[in-house]
XYZ file of C-alpha atoms in Angstrom:
349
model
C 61.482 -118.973 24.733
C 65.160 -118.052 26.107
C 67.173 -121.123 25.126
C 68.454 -121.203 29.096
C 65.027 -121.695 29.735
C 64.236 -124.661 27.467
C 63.435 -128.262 29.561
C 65.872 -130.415 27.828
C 69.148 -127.527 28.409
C 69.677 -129.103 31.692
C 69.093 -132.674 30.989
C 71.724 -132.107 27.731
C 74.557 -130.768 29.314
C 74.371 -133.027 32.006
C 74.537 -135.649 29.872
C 77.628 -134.046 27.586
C 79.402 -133.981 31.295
C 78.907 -137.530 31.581
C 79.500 -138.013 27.941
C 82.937 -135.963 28.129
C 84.441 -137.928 30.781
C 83.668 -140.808 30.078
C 84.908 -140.430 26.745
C 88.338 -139.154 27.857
C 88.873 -142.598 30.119
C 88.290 -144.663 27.235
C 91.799 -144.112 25.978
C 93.214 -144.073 29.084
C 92.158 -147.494 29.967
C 93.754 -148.218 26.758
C 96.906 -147.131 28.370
C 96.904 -148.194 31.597
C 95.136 -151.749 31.078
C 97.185 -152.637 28.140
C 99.535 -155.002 30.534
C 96.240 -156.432 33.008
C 93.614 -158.879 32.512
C 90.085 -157.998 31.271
C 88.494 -158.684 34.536
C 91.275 -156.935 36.716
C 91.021 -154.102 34.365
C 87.348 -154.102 34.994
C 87.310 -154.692 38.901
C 90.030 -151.683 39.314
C 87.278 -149.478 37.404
C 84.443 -149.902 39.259
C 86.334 -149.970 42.545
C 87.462 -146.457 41.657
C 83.615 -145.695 40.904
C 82.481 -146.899 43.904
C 84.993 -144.468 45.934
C 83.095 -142.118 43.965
C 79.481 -142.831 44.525
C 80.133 -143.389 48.704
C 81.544 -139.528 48.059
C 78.921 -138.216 46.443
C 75.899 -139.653 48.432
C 73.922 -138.018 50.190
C 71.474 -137.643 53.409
C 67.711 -138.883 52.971
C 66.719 -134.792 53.526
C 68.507 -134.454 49.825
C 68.179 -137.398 48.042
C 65.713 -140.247 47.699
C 67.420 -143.933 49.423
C 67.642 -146.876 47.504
C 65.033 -149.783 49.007
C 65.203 -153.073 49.195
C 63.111 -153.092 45.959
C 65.641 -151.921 43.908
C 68.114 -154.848 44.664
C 67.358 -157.015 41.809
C 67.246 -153.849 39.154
C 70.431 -152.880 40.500
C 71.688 -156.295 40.280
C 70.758 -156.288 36.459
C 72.432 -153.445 36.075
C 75.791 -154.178 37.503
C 75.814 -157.449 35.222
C 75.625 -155.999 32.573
C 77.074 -151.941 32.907
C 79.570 -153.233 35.779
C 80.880 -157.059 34.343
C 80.092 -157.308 31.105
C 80.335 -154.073 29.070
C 83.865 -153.017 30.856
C 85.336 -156.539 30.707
C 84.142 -156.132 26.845
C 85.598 -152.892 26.571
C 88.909 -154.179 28.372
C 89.426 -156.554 26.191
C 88.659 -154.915 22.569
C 91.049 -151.890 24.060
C 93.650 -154.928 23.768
C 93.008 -155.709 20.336
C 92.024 -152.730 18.194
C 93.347 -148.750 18.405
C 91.986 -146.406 20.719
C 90.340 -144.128 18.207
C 88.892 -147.415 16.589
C 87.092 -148.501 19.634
C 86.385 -144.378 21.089
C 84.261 -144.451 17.628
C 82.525 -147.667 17.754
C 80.615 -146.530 21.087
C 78.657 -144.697 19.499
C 76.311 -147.043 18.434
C 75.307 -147.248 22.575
C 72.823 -144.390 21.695
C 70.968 -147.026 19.388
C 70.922 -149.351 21.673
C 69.403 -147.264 24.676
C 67.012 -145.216 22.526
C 65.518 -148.844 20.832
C 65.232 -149.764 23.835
C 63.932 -146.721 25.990
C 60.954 -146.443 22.809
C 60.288 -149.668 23.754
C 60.088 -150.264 27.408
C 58.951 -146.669 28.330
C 57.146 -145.769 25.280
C 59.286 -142.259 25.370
C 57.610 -139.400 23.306
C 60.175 -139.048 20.252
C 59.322 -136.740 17.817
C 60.875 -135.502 14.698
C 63.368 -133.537 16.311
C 64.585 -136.294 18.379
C 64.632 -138.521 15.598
C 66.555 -136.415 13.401
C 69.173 -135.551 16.728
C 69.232 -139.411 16.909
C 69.982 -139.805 12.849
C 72.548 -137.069 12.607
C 74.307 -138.908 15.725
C 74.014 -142.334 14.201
C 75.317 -140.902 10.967
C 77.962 -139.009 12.631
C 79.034 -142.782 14.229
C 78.583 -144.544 11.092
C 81.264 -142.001 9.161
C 83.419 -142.224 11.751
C 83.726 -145.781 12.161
C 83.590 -146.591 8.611
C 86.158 -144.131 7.917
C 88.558 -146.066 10.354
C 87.615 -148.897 8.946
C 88.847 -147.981 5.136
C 91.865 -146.881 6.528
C 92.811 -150.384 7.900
C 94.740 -151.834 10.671
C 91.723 -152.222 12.707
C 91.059 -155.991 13.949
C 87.516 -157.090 13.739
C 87.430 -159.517 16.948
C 88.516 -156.290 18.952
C 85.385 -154.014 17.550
C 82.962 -156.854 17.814
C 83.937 -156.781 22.058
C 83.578 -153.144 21.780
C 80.077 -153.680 19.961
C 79.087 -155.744 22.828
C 80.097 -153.240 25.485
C 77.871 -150.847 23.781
C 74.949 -153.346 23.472
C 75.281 -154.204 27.381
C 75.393 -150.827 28.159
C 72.096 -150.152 26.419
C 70.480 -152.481 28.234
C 72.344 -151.177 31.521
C 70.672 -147.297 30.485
C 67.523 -148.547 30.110
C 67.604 -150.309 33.297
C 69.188 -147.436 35.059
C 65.958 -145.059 34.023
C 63.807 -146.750 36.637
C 66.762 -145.746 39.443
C 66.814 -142.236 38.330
C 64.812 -140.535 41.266
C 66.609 -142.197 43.533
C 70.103 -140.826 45.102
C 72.548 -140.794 42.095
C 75.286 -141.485 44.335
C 73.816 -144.740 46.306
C 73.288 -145.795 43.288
C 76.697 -145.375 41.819
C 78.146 -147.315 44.973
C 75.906 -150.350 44.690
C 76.095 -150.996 41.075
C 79.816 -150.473 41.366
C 80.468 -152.427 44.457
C 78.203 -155.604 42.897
C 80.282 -155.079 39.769
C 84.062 -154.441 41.260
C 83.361 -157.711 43.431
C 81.891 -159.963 40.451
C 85.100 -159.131 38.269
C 87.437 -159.459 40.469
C 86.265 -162.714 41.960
C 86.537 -163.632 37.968
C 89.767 -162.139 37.953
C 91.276 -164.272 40.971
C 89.274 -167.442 39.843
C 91.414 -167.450 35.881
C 94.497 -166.810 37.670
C 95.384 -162.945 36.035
C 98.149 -161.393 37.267
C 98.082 -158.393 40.201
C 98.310 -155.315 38.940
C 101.525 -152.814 39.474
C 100.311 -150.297 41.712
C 100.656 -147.573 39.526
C 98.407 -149.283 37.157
C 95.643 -149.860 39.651
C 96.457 -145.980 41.090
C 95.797 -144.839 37.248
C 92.773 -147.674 36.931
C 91.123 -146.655 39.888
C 91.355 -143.087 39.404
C 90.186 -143.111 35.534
C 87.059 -145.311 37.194
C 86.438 -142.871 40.005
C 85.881 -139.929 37.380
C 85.228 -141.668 33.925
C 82.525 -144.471 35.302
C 81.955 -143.200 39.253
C 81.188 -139.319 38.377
C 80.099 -139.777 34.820
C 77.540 -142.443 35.941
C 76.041 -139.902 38.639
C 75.235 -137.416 35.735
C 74.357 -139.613 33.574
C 71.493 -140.863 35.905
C 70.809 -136.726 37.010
C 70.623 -136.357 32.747
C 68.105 -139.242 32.596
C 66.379 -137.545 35.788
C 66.042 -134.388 33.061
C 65.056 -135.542 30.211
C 64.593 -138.979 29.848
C 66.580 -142.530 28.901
C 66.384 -141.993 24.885
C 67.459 -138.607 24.715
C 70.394 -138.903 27.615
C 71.102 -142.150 25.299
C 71.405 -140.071 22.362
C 73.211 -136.879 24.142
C 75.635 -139.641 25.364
C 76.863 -140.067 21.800
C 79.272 -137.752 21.852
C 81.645 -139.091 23.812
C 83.404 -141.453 21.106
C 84.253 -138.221 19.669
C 85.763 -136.636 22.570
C 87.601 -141.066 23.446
C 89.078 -140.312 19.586
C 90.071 -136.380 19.837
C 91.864 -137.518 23.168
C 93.150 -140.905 22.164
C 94.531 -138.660 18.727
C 96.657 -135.820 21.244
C 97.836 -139.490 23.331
C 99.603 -139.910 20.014
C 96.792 -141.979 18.158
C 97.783 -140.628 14.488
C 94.325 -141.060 12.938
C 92.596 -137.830 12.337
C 90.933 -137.403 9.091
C 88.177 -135.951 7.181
C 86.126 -139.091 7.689
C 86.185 -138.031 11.750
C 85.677 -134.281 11.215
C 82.982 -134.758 9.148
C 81.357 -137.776 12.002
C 82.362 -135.033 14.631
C 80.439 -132.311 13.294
C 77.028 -134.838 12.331
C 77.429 -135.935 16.370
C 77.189 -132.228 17.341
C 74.459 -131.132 14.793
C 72.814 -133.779 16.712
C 73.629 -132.569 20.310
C 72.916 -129.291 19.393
C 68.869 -130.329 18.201
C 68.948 -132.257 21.712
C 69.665 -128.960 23.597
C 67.294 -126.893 21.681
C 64.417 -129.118 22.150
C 60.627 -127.484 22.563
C 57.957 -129.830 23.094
C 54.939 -128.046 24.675
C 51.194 -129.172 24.627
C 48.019 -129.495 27.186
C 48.562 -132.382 29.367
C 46.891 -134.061 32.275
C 48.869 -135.582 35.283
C 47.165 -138.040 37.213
C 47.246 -138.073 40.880
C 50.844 -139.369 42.040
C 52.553 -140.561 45.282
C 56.395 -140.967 44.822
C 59.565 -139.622 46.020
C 62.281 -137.602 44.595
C 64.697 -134.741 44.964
C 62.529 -131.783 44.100
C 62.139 -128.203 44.412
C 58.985 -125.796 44.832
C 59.539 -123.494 41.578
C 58.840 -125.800 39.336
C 55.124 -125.360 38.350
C 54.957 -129.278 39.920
C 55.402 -128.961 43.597
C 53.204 -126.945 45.464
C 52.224 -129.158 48.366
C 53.159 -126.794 51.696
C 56.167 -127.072 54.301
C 56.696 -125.021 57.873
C 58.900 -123.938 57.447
C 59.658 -123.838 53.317
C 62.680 -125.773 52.229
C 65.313 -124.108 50.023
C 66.440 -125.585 46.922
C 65.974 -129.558 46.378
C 64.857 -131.698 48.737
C 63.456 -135.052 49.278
C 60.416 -136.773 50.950
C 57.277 -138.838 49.864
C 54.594 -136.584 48.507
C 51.313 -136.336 46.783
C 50.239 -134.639 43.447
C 46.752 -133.928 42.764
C 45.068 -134.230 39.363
C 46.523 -131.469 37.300
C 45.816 -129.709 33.508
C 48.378 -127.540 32.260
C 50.185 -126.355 29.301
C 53.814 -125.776 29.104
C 57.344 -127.131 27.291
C 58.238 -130.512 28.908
C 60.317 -133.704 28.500
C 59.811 -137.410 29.040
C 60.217 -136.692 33.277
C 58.874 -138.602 35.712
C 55.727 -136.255 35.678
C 55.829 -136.451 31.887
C 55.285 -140.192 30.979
C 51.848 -139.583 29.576
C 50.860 -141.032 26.311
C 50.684 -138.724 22.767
């Protein structure tokens, strides 16, 4: 099969998108944070993300709406993706290197895959695992490595450590939310976060930010949390919450390569040696193959879809081109053909 043609291309370089920008804001937040409060830093983040996600949303013709349903999910997942992982993050940005905490994120991949495995009962096969090894390995080198080289202050990883376990739990959440419109979903979790934070950051008295702090702040969140977030939930759409998880990886390597040219003086073999583990590991993600006979049950749901798809042939007058989105019905189905863990792949192996 032409490797453009594999499932799992679309859903992994969706996710290295996501993966790329939000690694480049890590460092940056470094930067411009270094003088603000944990929760200001936070709030200024996901107000910037929520500019984004009001952008980028779109009309019910497109895109499934969020329902009244979905409030307490998305309430989850602002806690802890929107309050507590950033205001984490913030804070161990304060009190280890950039490169230091760009590395330690990687072990969010463990987190969401555990967890995905769990909760969803994702297919993960031998590929996957060994994607999701060579990543973890990749991390492991890479933080050990700045870890033998010292200067790094343990209190400072262990807040980074909890940004990447909160953030797990945030991706697992966020799997559930992944039919519906990327960008609604973006400006909820945002706005729920961006007002929690900064509520917290009026009621322990932290200082206003300069404005070209919260210009810089709110810009990194627009594109590094806002934008990054709305692939990362089209990635999950693709292919699933372990292997988006796993994709997802990467971007400590891209936080340490960028927080390295911001004049971060800590490239080694140790990281170029993590680096190219984390993209043996990418690369098995992209290549992924998993085709067998399957059954699909019947199905009412909505989603963005399209009609070439081997999934969607119910009728329209007159035929919609490209995706679209409305409630619709799937009859009982037996085919064979490559396939991820999609919302018409959940089925047990």
């Amino acid at each position: 099969m032409p490797l453009f043609h594999l499932p799992a291309l679309r859903g992994g370089l969706l996710a290295l998108a996501a993966a790329a920008l939000f690694g480049i804001s890590t460092p940056l937040v470094q930067r411009a944070g270094a003088e603000l409060g944990a929760f200001t830093t936070a709030a200024l983040l996901y107000a910037g993300a929520a500019f984004m996600g009001a952008w980028l949303r779109q009309p019910v013709e497109r895109e499934a709406a969020l329902r009244r349903a979905d409030l307490k999910r998305l309430s989850l997942m602002a806690l802890f993706g929107a309050v507590i992982g950033p205001v984490a993050l913030a804070w161990g940005l304060q009190h280890t290197s950039g490169t230091s905490a760009s590395l330690m994120l990687a072990l969010e991949a463990l987190f969401t895959a555990v967890l995905a495995r769990t909760l969803y009962r994702e297919v993960m096969d031998r590929r996957v695992w060994s994607a999701m090894l060579l990543l973890l390995a990749g991390g492991m080198v890479l933080v050990i490595d700045r870890g033998l080289s010292g200067g790094v202050q343990l209190l400072g990883l262990l807040a980074v450590l909890a940004a990447t376990a909160a953030w797990g739990i945030d991706n697992t959440l966020s799997r559930a939310l992944a039919e519906r419109d990327p960008g609604q979903v973006v400006l909820g979790k945002s706005l729920l976060g961006a007002g929690a934070t900064a509520l917290l950051a009026i009621a322990t008295g932290e200082p206003l930010p300069g404005w070209t702090a919260a210009l810089a702040l709110l810009a990194i969140g627009a594109s590094g949390y806002g934008l990054s977030l709305r692939l990362y939930l089209l990635a999950q759409r693709a292919f699933g919450a372990a292997r988006t998880g796993s994709v997802f990886a990467f971007a400590p390597f891209i936080g340490a390569v960028v927080a390295i040219a911001l004049g971060d003086r800590a490239l080694s073999w140790g990281m170029a040696t993590g680096g190219l583990l984390m993209l043996a590991g990418v690369a098995l993600h992209l290549a992924e193959s998993h085709g067998h006979a399957h059954d699909h049950e019947p199905l009412d749901h909505e989603h963005a879809h399209r009609h070439d798809d081997g999934h969607h042939d119910h009728t329209h007058d007159p035929m919609p081109v490209g995706e679209h989105s409305h409630p619709h019905h799937h009859t009982p189905l037996h085919h064979t053909h490559a396939h991820v863990p999609d919302a018409h792949h959940a089925h047990p192996h």
